[in-house]
Coordinates of C-alpha atoms in Angstrom, one line a residue:
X2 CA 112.3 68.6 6.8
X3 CA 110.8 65.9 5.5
X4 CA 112.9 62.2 4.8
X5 CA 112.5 62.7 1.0
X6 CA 114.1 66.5 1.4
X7 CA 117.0 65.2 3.6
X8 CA 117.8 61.9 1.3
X9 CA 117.8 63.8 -2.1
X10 CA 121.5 64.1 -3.6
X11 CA 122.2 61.0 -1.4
X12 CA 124.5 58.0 -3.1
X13 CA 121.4 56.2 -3.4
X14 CA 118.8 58.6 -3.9
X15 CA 115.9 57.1 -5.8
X16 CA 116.6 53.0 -5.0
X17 CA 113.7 51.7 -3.3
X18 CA 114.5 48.7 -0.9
X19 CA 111.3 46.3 0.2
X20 CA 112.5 45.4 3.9
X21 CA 110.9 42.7 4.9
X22 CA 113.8 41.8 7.7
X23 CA 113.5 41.7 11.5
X24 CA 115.6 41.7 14.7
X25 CA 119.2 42.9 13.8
X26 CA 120.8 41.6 10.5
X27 CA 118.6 42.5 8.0
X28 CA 117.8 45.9 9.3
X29 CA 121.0 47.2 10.0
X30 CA 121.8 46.6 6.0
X31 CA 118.8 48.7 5.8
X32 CA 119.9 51.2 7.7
X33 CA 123.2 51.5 6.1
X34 CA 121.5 51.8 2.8
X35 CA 118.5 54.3 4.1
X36 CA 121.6 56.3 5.3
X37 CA 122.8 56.5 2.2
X38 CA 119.5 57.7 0.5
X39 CA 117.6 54.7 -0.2
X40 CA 114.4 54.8 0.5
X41 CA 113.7 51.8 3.0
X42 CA 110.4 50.8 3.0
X43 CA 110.1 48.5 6.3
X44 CA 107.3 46.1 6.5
X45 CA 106.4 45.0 9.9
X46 CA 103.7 42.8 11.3
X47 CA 101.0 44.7 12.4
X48 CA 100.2 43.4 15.9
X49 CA 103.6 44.3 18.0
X50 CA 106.2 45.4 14.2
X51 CA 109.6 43.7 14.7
X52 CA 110.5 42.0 17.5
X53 CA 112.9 44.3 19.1
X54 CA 109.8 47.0 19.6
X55 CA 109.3 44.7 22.2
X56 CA 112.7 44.6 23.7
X57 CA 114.1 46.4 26.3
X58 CA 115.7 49.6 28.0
X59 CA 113.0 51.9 26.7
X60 CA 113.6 55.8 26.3
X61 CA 110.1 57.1 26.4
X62 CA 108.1 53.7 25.5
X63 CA 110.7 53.0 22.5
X64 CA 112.8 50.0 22.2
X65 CA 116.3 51.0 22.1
X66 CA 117.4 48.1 20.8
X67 CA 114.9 49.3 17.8
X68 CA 116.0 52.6 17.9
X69 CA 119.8 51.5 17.3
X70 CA 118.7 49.7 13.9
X71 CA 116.0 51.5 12.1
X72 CA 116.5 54.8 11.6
X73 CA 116.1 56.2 7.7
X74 CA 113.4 53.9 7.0
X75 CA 109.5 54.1 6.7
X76 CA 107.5 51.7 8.5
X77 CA 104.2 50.0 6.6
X78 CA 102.1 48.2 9.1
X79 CA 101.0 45.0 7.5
X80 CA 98.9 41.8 8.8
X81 CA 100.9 38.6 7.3
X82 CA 97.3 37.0 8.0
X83 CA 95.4 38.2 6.0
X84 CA 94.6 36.6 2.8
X85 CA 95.3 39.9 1.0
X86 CA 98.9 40.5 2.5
X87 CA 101.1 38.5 0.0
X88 CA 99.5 39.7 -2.7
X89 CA 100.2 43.0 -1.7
X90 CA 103.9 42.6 -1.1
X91 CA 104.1 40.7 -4.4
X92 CA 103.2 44.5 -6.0
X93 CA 104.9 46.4 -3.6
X94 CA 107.9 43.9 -5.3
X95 CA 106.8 44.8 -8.5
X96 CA 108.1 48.0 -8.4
X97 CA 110.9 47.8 -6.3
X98 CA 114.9 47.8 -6.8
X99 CA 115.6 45.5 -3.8
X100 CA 113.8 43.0 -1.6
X101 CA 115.8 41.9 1.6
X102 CA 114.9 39.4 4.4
X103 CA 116.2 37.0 6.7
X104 CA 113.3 34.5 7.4
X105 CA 114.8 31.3 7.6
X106 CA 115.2 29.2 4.3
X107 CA 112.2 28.3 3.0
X108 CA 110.1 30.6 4.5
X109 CA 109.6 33.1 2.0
X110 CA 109.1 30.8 -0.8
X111 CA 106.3 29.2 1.9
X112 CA 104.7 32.7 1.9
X113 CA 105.1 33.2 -2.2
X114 CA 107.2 35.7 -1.9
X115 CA 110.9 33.3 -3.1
X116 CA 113.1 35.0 -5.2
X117 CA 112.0 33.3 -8.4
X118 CA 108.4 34.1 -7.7
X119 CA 109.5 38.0 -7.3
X120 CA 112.0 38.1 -10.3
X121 CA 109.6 36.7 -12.6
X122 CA 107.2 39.5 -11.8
X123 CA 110.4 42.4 -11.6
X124 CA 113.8 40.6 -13.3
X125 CA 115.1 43.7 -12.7
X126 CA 114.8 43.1 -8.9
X127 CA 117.6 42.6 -6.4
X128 CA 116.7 39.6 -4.0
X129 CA 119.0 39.8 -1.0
X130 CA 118.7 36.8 1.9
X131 CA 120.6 36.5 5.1
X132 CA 120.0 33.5 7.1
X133 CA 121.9 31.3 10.4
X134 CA 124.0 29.2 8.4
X135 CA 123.1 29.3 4.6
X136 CA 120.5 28.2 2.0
X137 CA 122.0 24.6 1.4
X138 CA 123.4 22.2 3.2
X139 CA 123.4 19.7 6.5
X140 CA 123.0 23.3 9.4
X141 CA 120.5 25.0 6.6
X142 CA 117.8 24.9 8.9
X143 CA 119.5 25.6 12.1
X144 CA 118.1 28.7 14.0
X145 CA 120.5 31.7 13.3
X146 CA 121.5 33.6 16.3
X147 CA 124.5 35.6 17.0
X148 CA 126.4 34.3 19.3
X149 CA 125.8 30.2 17.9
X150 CA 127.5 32.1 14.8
X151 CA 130.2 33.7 16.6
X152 CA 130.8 29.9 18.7
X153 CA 130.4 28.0 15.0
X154 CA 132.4 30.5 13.0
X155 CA 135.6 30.2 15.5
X156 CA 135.5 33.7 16.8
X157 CA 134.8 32.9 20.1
X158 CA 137.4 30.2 20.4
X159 CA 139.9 33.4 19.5
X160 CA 138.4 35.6 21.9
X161 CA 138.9 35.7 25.7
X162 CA 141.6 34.4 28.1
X163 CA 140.5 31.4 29.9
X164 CA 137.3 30.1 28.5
X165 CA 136.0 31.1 25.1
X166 CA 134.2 35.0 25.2
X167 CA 131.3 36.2 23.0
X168 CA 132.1 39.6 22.0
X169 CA 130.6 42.6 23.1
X170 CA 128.0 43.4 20.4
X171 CA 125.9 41.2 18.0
X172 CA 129.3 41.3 15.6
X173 CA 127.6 38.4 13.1
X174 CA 124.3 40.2 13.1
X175 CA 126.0 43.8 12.0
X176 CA 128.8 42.4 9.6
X177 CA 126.4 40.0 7.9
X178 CA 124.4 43.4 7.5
X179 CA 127.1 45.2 6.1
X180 CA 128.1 42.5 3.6
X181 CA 124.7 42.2 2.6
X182 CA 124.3 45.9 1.8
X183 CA 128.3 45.4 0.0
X184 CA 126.2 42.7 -2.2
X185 CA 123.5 44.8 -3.0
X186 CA 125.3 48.3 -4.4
X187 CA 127.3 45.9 -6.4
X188 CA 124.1 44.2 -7.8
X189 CA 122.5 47.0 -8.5
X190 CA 125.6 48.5 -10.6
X191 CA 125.3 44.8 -12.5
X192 CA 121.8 45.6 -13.1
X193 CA 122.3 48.8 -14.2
X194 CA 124.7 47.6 -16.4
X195 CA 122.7 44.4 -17.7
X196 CA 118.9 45.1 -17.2
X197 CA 119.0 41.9 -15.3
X198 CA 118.5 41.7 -11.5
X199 CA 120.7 39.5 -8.9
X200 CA 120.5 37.1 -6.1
X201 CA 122.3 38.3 -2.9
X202 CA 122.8 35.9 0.0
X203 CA 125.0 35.5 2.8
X204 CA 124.6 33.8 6.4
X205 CA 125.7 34.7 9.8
X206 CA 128.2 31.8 9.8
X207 CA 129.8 32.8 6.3
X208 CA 129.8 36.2 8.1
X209 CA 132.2 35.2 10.8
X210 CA 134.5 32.6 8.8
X211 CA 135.1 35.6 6.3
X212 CA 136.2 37.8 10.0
X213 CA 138.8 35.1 10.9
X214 CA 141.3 36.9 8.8
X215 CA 144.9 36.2 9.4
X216 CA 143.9 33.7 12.4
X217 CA 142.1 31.8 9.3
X218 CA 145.1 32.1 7.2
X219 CA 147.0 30.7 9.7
X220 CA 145.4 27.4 9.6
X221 CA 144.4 26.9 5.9
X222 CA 148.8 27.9 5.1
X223 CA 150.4 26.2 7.8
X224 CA 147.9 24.0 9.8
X225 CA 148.5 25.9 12.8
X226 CA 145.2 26.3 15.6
X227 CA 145.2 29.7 16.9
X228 CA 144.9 29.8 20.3
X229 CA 143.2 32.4 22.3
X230 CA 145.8 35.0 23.8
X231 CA 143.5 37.2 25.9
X232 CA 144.6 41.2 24.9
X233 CA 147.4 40.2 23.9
X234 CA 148.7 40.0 19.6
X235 CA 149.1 36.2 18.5
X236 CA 151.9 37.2 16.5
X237 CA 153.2 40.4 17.7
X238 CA 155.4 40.9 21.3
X239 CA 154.8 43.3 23.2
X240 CA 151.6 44.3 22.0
X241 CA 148.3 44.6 23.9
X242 CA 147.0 45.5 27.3
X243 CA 149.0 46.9 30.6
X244 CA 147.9 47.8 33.2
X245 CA 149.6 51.7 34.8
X246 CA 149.0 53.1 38.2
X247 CA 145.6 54.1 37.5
X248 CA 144.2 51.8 34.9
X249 CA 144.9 50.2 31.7
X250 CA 146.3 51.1 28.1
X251 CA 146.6 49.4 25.0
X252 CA 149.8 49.9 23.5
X253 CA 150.8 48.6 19.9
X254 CA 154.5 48.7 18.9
X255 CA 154.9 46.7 15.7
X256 CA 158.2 47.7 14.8
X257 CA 161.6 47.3 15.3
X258 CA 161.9 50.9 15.4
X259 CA 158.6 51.2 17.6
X260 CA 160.4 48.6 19.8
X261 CA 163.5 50.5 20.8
X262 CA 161.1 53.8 21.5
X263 CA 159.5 51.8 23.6
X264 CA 162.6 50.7 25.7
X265 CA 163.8 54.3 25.7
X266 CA 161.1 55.5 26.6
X267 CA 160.4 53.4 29.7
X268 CA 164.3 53.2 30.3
X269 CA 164.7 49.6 30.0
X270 CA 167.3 50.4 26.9
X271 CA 169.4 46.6 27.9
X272 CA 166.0 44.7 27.0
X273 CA 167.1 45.6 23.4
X274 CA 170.3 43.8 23.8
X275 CA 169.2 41.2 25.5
X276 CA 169.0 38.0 23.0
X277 CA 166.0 37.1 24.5
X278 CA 164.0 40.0 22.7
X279 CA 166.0 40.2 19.8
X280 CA 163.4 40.0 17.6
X281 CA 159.7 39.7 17.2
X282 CA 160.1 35.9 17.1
X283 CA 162.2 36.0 20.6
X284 CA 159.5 38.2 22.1
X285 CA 156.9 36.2 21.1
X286 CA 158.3 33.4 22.5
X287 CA 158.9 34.9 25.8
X288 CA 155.8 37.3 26.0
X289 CA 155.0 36.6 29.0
X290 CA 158.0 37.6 31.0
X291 CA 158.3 40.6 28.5
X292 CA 154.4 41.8 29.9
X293 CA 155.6 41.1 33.2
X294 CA 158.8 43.4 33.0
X295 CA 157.3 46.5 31.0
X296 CA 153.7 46.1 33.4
X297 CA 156.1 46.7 36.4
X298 CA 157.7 49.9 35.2
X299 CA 154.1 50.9 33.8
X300 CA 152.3 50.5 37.4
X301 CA 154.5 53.5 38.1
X302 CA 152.8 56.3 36.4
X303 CA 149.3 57.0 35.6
X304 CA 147.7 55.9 32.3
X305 CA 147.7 59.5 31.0
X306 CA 151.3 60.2 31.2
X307 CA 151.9 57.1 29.7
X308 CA 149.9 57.5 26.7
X309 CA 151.4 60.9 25.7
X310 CA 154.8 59.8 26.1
X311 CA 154.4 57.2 23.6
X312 CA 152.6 59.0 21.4
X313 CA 154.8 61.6 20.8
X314 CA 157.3 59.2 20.4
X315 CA 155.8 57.6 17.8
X316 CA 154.2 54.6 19.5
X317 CA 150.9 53.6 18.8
X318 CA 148.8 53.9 22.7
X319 CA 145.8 54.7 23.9
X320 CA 143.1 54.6 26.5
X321 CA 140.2 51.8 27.6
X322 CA 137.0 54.0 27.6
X323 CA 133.8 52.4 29.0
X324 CA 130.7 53.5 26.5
X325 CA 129.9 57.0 28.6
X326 CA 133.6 58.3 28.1
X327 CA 133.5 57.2 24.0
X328 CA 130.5 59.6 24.2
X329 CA 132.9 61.9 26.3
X330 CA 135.6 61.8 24.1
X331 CA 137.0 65.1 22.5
X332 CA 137.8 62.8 19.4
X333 CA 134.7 61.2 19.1
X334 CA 132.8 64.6 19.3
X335 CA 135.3 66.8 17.0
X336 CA 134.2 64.0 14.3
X337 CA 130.6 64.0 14.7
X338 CA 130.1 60.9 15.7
X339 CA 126.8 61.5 17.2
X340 CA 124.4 62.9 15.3
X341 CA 120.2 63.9 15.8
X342 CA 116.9 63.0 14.1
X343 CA 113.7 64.0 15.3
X344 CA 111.4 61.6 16.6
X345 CA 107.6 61.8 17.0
X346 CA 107.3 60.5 20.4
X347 CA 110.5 61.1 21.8
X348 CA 111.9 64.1 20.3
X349 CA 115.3 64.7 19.2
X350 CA 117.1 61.1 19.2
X351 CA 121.1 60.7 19.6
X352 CA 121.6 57.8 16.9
X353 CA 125.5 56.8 16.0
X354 CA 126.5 58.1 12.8
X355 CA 127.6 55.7 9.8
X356 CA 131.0 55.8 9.5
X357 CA 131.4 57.1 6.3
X358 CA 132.0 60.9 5.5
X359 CA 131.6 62.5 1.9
X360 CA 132.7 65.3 0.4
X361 CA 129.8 66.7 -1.3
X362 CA 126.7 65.1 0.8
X363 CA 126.3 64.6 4.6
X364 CA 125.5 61.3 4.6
X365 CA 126.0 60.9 8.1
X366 CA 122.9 62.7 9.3
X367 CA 119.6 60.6 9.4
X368 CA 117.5 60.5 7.1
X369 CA 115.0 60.3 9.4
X370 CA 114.3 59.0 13.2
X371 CA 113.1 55.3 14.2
X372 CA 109.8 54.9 12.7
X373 CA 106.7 54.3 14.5
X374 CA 104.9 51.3 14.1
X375 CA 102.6 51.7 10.6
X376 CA 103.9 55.5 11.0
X377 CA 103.9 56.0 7.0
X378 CA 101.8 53.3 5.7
X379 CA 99.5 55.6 3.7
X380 CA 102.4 57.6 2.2
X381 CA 104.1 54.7 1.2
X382 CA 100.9 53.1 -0.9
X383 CA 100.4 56.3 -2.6
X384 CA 103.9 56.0 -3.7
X385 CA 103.5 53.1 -5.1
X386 CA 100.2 54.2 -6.8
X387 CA 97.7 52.8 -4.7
X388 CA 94.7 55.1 -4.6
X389 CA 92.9 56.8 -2.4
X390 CA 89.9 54.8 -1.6
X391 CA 92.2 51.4 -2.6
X392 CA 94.1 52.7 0.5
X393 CA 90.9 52.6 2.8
X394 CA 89.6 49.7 1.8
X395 CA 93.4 48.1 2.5
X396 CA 92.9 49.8 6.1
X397 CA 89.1 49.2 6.5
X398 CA 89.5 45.3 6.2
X399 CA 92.9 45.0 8.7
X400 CA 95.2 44.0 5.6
X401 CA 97.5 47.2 6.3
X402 CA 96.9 49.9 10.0
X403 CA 98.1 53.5 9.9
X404 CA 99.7 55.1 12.9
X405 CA 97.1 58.1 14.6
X406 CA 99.0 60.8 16.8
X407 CA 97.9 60.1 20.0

C-alpha cells in the first residue's frame, strides 16, 4: 500500500508540511503530524541526510536513532550548495501549507528562506521555528541541545536524589516537538478561517519552563525552591518508590481514604492514629520515617503480591519495567502499542505508535516506514509539478539525487 493509500481519510489528509528540520525536535513534530495524514516532505542534505543517519545502534545499516523519528515522511535529497537549491525550496514553499525548521536563529533568513521571505511568496503559509533558547534575547544564539535545556529550564534541578539527573530520553527535544505540532493545527484552523498564514515558534528552553508545572507554581505563588525528592511526591506522603522482597513498586495513595487502605492493608492500622500521620501535612513532614516503616513490612513479600493487593483495594501501584518487559507487557500489547511499516532495506520495522486512538481512522499505524535517503525525490517534484525532463536536469547537475535500489 502505498503512503498516499494509507494517509487518505487521516485528520490531516491533504496538508503538506516542507520539513526542513534535523536531529530530534523538528522531526518528531513531523512525525506526529505525518501520523496524522500530513504529508511530510523531509528535505535532507544530500551528502550523509540528517544527522542522526549517522548515529548509532544500527538494525541493518539504519540509524535507529533515525528510525525512532521519521517515519510517515518522504525524504527529498537536496544539495544546500548548490546555487540552484534555495531557489528550489523557495517553490517547494510556494505551494506548501507549512514550513518547519530548527536551524538556529538567523540561519534561515541567511539562506533566504526567513519567514517573511516565504510568506510574501505563500501568505497562506504556516512558518513554524524551534530553536535552543528563542529568537530574541541575551541566550538567542546559544547552541540548543537537550539536556543544556533540561539543566536551564530547572528540570534537572527537580530530578534525581543527590546530584541533579537528566532524564531518561531527549524530553525537551520531543515536547518542544509536540508543542510545535499543538501550534501548527491551531494555525492552520486560523488560516482556514482567515486566508492568512501564522508564525509558530517555540524553543527548547520555553519547552521545559512550560513542564515545571505545579513545581513552577510553587515558586511564582509562594516563593518556595522545590527541592529534589528522589521518587518520592514533593507534596504527597507516602507516595513513590519501595522497595519489596524482590524488587521495587511505585505506589501512589493520594487520599485519605487511599491512606487507611493502605494501613489495612499492610496491617499497620495504629499508623492512622498516630498524630504523626494525621494528615498529608504530618506525613509530609515526617516522610522519611513513614518510607522507612511501610519499606520494612514491604521487604516481606514479593513485588507481585504486593501490587494486586493494592489494586484491588483501590490503591494506585504498580511495577518498574526495564524497556524489554514494557515491550513484554500484556497491557502494552492488548493496546497496540507497537505497530509495523515496511521498510525497503530492513523489512518490516517495530516503530512506537502515537498515542492517540480514533474512532473512525487508525491513525496509529504508519503511514509509511523511515525513509531512505533521497528515497522519493522524484515523486515528490512531480507533485509539486515539476516536469519530467525539469526533474533530470535537477538530478543531472547535483542540485537534487534520487535513491537506486541497490
Amino acid at each position: 500500500m502505498s503512503i498516499e493509500e494509507t494517509q487518505t481519510s487521516r485528520p490531516l489528509t491533504g496538508i503538506r508540511i516542507l520539513d526542513l528540520s534535523r536531529a530530534l525536535s523538528g522531526p518528531f513534530c513531523t512525525m506526529t503530524l505525518g501520523d496524522l495524514g500530513a504529508t511530510v516532505i523531509k528535505v535532507e542534505p544530500s551528502e550523509n541526510g540528517d544527522m542522526t543517519r549517522l548515529w548509532g545502534p544500527f538494525s541493518g545499516g539504519q540509524s535507529v536513532y533515525y528510525l525512532s523519528a521519521n517515519r510517515s515522511k518522504q525524504s527529498l535529497s537536496l544539495d544546500f550548495r548548490h546555487a540552484d537549491a534555495m531557489p528550489l525550496l523557495r517553490r517547494l514553499a510556494l505551494d506548501s501549507d507549512v514550513v518547519i525548521e530548527n536551524f538556529k536563529p538567523g540561519v534561515a533568513e541567511a539562506m533566504g528562506l526567513g519567514v517573511d521571505v516565504l510568506r510574501q511568496l505563500n501568505p497562506r503559509l504556516i512558518y513554524a521555528s524551534i530553536s535552543g533558547f528563542g529568537s530574541e534575547g541575551p541566550a538567542r544564539d546559544a547552541p540548543g541541545f537537550d539536556q543544556i535545556a533540561q539543566g536551564h529550564g530547572g528540570l534537572m534541578a527537580l530530578t534525581g536524589a543527590e546530584t541533579p539527573t537528566r532524564v531518561g530520553v531527549a524530553i525537551a527535544d520531543m515536547t518542544a516537538g509536540l508543542w510545535t505540532a499543538l501550534g501548527i493545527v491551531a494555525a492552520l484552523r486560523q488560516a482556514e478561517a482567515t486566508g492568512v498564514g501564522e508564525r509558530v515558534e517555540t524553543s527548547l528552553l520555553a519547552s521545559m519552563v512550560s513542564m515545571l508545572g505545579v513545581q513552577g507554581q510553587r515558586y511564582l505563588s509562594v516563593g518556595d525552591v522545590p527541592k529534589r525528592t528522589g521518587n518520592a511526591n514533593p507534596v504527597i506522603a507516602p507516595y513513590g518508590t519501595f522497595e519489596t522482597a524482590d524488587g521495587p513498586i511505585n505506589l501512589a495513595p493520594a487520599t485519605e481514604a487511599m491512606w487507611h487502605s493502605l494501613c489495612h492493608e499492610l496491617d499497620l492500622d495504629a499508623l492512622c492514629d498516630d498524630p504523626d500521620y494525621a494528615t498529608n501535612v504530618d506525613r509530609v513532614r515526617h516522610r522519611d520515617r513513614l518510607h522507612r516503616v511501610l519499606e520494612e513490612r514491604m521487604r516481606q513479600r514479593p513485588r507481585a503480591e504486593w501490587v494486586r493487593r493494592f489494586v484491588n483495594a483501590g490503591i494506585p501501584a504498580g511495577v518498574i519495567n526495564d524497556v524489554r518487559q514494557v515491550f513484554e507487557d500484556a497491557q502494552v500489547q492488548h493496546c497496540q502499542l507497537v505497530r509495523h511499516a515496511h521498510h525497503p532495506v530492513i523489512g518490516q520495522v517495530p516503530h512506537m505508535a502515537i498515542p492517540i486512538r480514533m474512532a473512525s481512522v487508525d491513525v496509529q499505524q504508519p503511514a509509511c516506514a523511515p525513509p531512505l535517503l533521497g528515497e522519493h525525490t522524484q515523486a515528490v517534484l512531480r507533485s509539486y509539478g515539476f516536469g519530467p525532463e525539469e526533474i533530470a536536469d535537477l538530478i543531472a547537475r547535483g542540485v537534487v539525487t534520487q535513491h537506486t535500489a541497490a
